[in-house]
GROMACS .gro file of C-alpha atoms in nm:
model
  142
    1MET     CA    1   1.940  -0.824   1.171
    2TYR     CA    2   1.866  -0.889   0.812
    3PRO     CA    3   2.209  -1.086   0.711
    4ALA     CA    4   2.145  -1.327   1.025
    5LEU     CA    5   1.788  -1.346   0.934
    6PHE     CA    6   1.867  -1.432   0.557
    7GLN     CA    7   2.131  -1.639   0.631
    8ASP     CA    8   1.899  -1.862   0.869
    9ILE     CA    9   1.647  -1.863   0.577
   10LYS     CA   10   1.907  -1.964   0.350
   11LYS     CA   11   1.957  -2.304   0.576
   12ALA     CA   12   1.655  -2.392   0.616
   13LYS     CA   13   1.531  -2.743   0.548
   14LYS     CA   14   1.170  -2.776   0.637
   15TYR     CA   15   0.996  -2.474   0.686
   16VAL     CA   16   1.005  -2.084   0.771
   17TYR     CA   17   0.702  -1.946   0.904
   18ILE     CA   18   0.702  -1.532   0.900
   19GLN     CA   19   0.448  -1.283   1.019
   20PHE     CA   20   0.547  -0.882   0.976
   21PHE     CA   21   0.332  -0.573   1.062
   22ILE     CA   22   0.511  -0.398   0.770
   23ILE     CA   23   0.684  -0.521   0.462
   24ARG     CA   24   0.798  -0.237   0.190
   25SER     CA   25   0.836  -0.288  -0.158
   26ASP     CA   26   1.212  -0.155  -0.161
   27LYS     CA   27   1.563  -0.326  -0.223
   28ILE     CA   28   1.596  -0.503   0.097
   29SER     CA   29   1.240  -0.624   0.076
   30MET     CA   30   1.273  -0.772  -0.266
   31LYS     CA   31   1.599  -0.951  -0.160
   32PHE     CA   32   1.382  -1.128   0.128
   33PHE     CA   33   1.117  -1.220  -0.129
   34ASN     CA   34   1.341  -1.364  -0.395
   35LEU     CA   35   1.492  -1.546  -0.088
   36LEU     CA   36   1.154  -1.661  -0.009
   37LYS     CA   37   1.069  -1.756  -0.355
   38GLU     CA   38   1.408  -1.938  -0.400
   39ARG     CA   39   1.375  -2.144  -0.084
   40ALA     CA   40   1.013  -2.254  -0.176
   41ALA     CA   41   1.119  -2.355  -0.516
   42GLU     CA   42   1.384  -2.585  -0.324
   43GLY     CA   43   1.091  -2.745  -0.117
   44VAL     CA   44   1.114  -2.545   0.195
   45LYS     CA   45   0.768  -2.460   0.330
   46ILE     CA   46   0.744  -2.107   0.328
   47LYS     CA   47   0.428  -1.900   0.528
   48LEU     CA   48   0.427  -1.543   0.500
   49SER     CA   49   0.177  -1.323   0.704
   50VAL     CA   50   0.144  -0.951   0.665
   51ASP     CA   51  -0.059  -0.722   0.822
   52ARG     CA   52  -0.295  -0.581   0.563
   53PHE     CA   53  -0.247  -0.207   0.622
   54GLY     CA   54   0.140  -0.282   0.700
   55GLY     CA   55   0.173  -0.443   0.345
   56ASN     CA   56   0.011  -0.188   0.169
   57ASP     CA   57   0.346  -0.138  -0.027
   58MET     CA   58   0.295  -0.470  -0.164
   59SER     CA   59   0.132  -0.462  -0.504
   60ARG     CA   60  -0.138  -0.747  -0.610
   61THR     CA   61   0.124  -0.833  -0.876
   62LEU     CA   62   0.379  -0.907  -0.579
   63VAL     CA   63   0.132  -1.107  -0.413
   64ASN     CA   64   0.045  -1.315  -0.673
   65ASP     CA   65   0.422  -1.375  -0.780
   66LEU     CA   66   0.504  -1.469  -0.426
   67LYS     CA   67   0.199  -1.726  -0.437
   68LYS     CA   68   0.288  -1.835  -0.810
   69ASN     CA   69   0.609  -1.928  -0.650
   70GLU     CA   70   0.479  -2.129  -0.397
   71VAL     CA   71   0.513  -1.922  -0.090
   72GLU     CA   72   0.179  -1.935   0.113
   73PHE     CA   73   0.099  -1.585   0.159
   74THR     CA   74  -0.192  -1.401   0.343
   75PHE     CA   75  -0.286  -1.037   0.477
   76SER     CA   76  -0.375  -1.053   0.830
   77ARG     CA   77  -0.631  -0.827   1.005
   78LYS     CA   78  -0.806  -0.746   0.688
   79ALA     CA   79  -1.089  -0.485   0.705
   80SER     CA   80  -1.415  -0.567   0.753
   81MET     CA   81  -1.670  -0.375   0.584
   82GLN     CA   82  -1.931  -0.475   0.855
   83HIS     CA   83  -1.749  -0.305   1.110
   84PHE     CA   84  -1.495  -0.067   0.939
   85PHE     CA   85  -1.372   0.165   1.171
   86TYR     CA   86  -1.334  -0.077   1.445
   87SER     CA   87  -1.151  -0.347   1.239
   88ILE     CA   88  -0.895  -0.080   1.076
   89ASN     CA   89  -0.777  -0.009   1.443
   90HIS     CA   90  -0.710  -0.369   1.514
   91ARG     CA   91  -0.356  -0.421   1.359
   92ASN     CA   92  -0.138  -0.724   1.380
   93HIS     CA   93   0.182  -0.576   1.513
   94ARG     CA   94   0.354  -0.915   1.567
   95LYS     CA   95   0.688  -0.954   1.397
   96PHE     CA   96   0.821  -1.299   1.428
   97VAL     CA   97   1.032  -1.551   1.216
   98VAL     CA   98   1.044  -1.947   1.291
   99VAL     CA   99   1.299  -2.158   1.107
  100ASP     CA  100   1.257  -2.499   1.126
  101GLU     CA  101   1.188  -2.495   1.503
  102GLN     CA  102   1.551  -2.403   1.545
  103GLU     CA  103   1.557  -2.064   1.535
  104ALA     CA  104   1.335  -1.755   1.575
  105TYR     CA  105   1.310  -1.376   1.543
  106LEU     CA  106   1.119  -1.163   1.773
  107GLY     CA  107   1.104  -0.836   1.817
  108GLY     CA  108   1.049  -0.466   1.648
  109PHE     CA  109   1.182  -0.478   1.351
  110ASN     CA  110   1.012  -0.507   0.986
  111ILE     CA  111   1.151  -0.558   0.654
  112GLY     CA  112   1.185  -0.228   0.489
  113LYS     CA  113   1.493   0.039   0.410
  114GLU     CA  114   1.424   0.255   0.724
  115TYR     CA  115   1.518  -0.025   0.960
  116LEU     CA  116   1.886  -0.028   0.764
  117GLY     CA  117   1.918   0.320   1.006
  118ASN     CA  118   1.992   0.540   0.704
  119HIS     CA  119   1.623   0.688   0.637
  120LYS     CA  120   1.651   1.039   0.542
  121LYS     CA  121   1.327   1.168   0.735
  122LEU     CA  122   1.399   0.906   1.050
  123GLY     CA  123   1.756   0.915   1.050
  124TYR     CA  124   1.914   0.670   1.272
  125TRP     CA  125   1.645   0.401   1.334
  126ARG     CA  126   1.698   0.214   1.685
  127ASP     CA  127   1.491  -0.124   1.744
  128TYR     CA  128   1.548  -0.460   1.871
  129HIS     CA  129   1.509  -0.802   1.751
  130LEU     CA  130   1.593  -1.106   1.933
  131ARG     CA  131   1.719  -1.453   1.768
  132ILE     CA  132   1.659  -1.722   1.995
  133LYS     CA  133   1.755  -2.076   1.960
  134GLY     CA  134   1.675  -2.382   2.120
  135GLU     CA  135   1.375  -2.484   2.345
  136GLY     CA  136   1.236  -2.105   2.354
  137VAL     CA  137   1.156  -2.159   1.972
  138PHE     CA  138   0.902  -2.402   2.037
  139GLU     CA  139   0.676  -2.110   2.251
  140ILE     CA  140   0.733  -1.868   1.987
  141GLU     CA  141   0.588  -2.084   1.703
  142GLN     CA  142   0.265  -2.181   1.881
   0.00000   0.00000   0.00000
């Protein structure tokens, strides 16, 4: 999935909207972040949302670097102190990307080396992600 996704992001002309449950701070994730910053510097609108707990590998320095480089970033589903135990159990497991209303990705992948299939503890990771083109992209973007 990563080569196709990265290629579609590289050819984006207007925008890339991204939401993932988990994004790590490993080699594949850093390649992803660098690509987003590069595209933002070229005038492509980049919006990235990551679940607060799923993005716990992302340091404040990394988040600030993304924002400094014009990537619109937010953590979704932040815990509420008022209803802490209730709010920590409401995670945002959505995983999708929309590129210029032309391509969309939807499925089970997140961004991290364990999704490359060679994780020592997890072994071969089997998950699915769909690449959608055409009219169905509009529905995902909404």
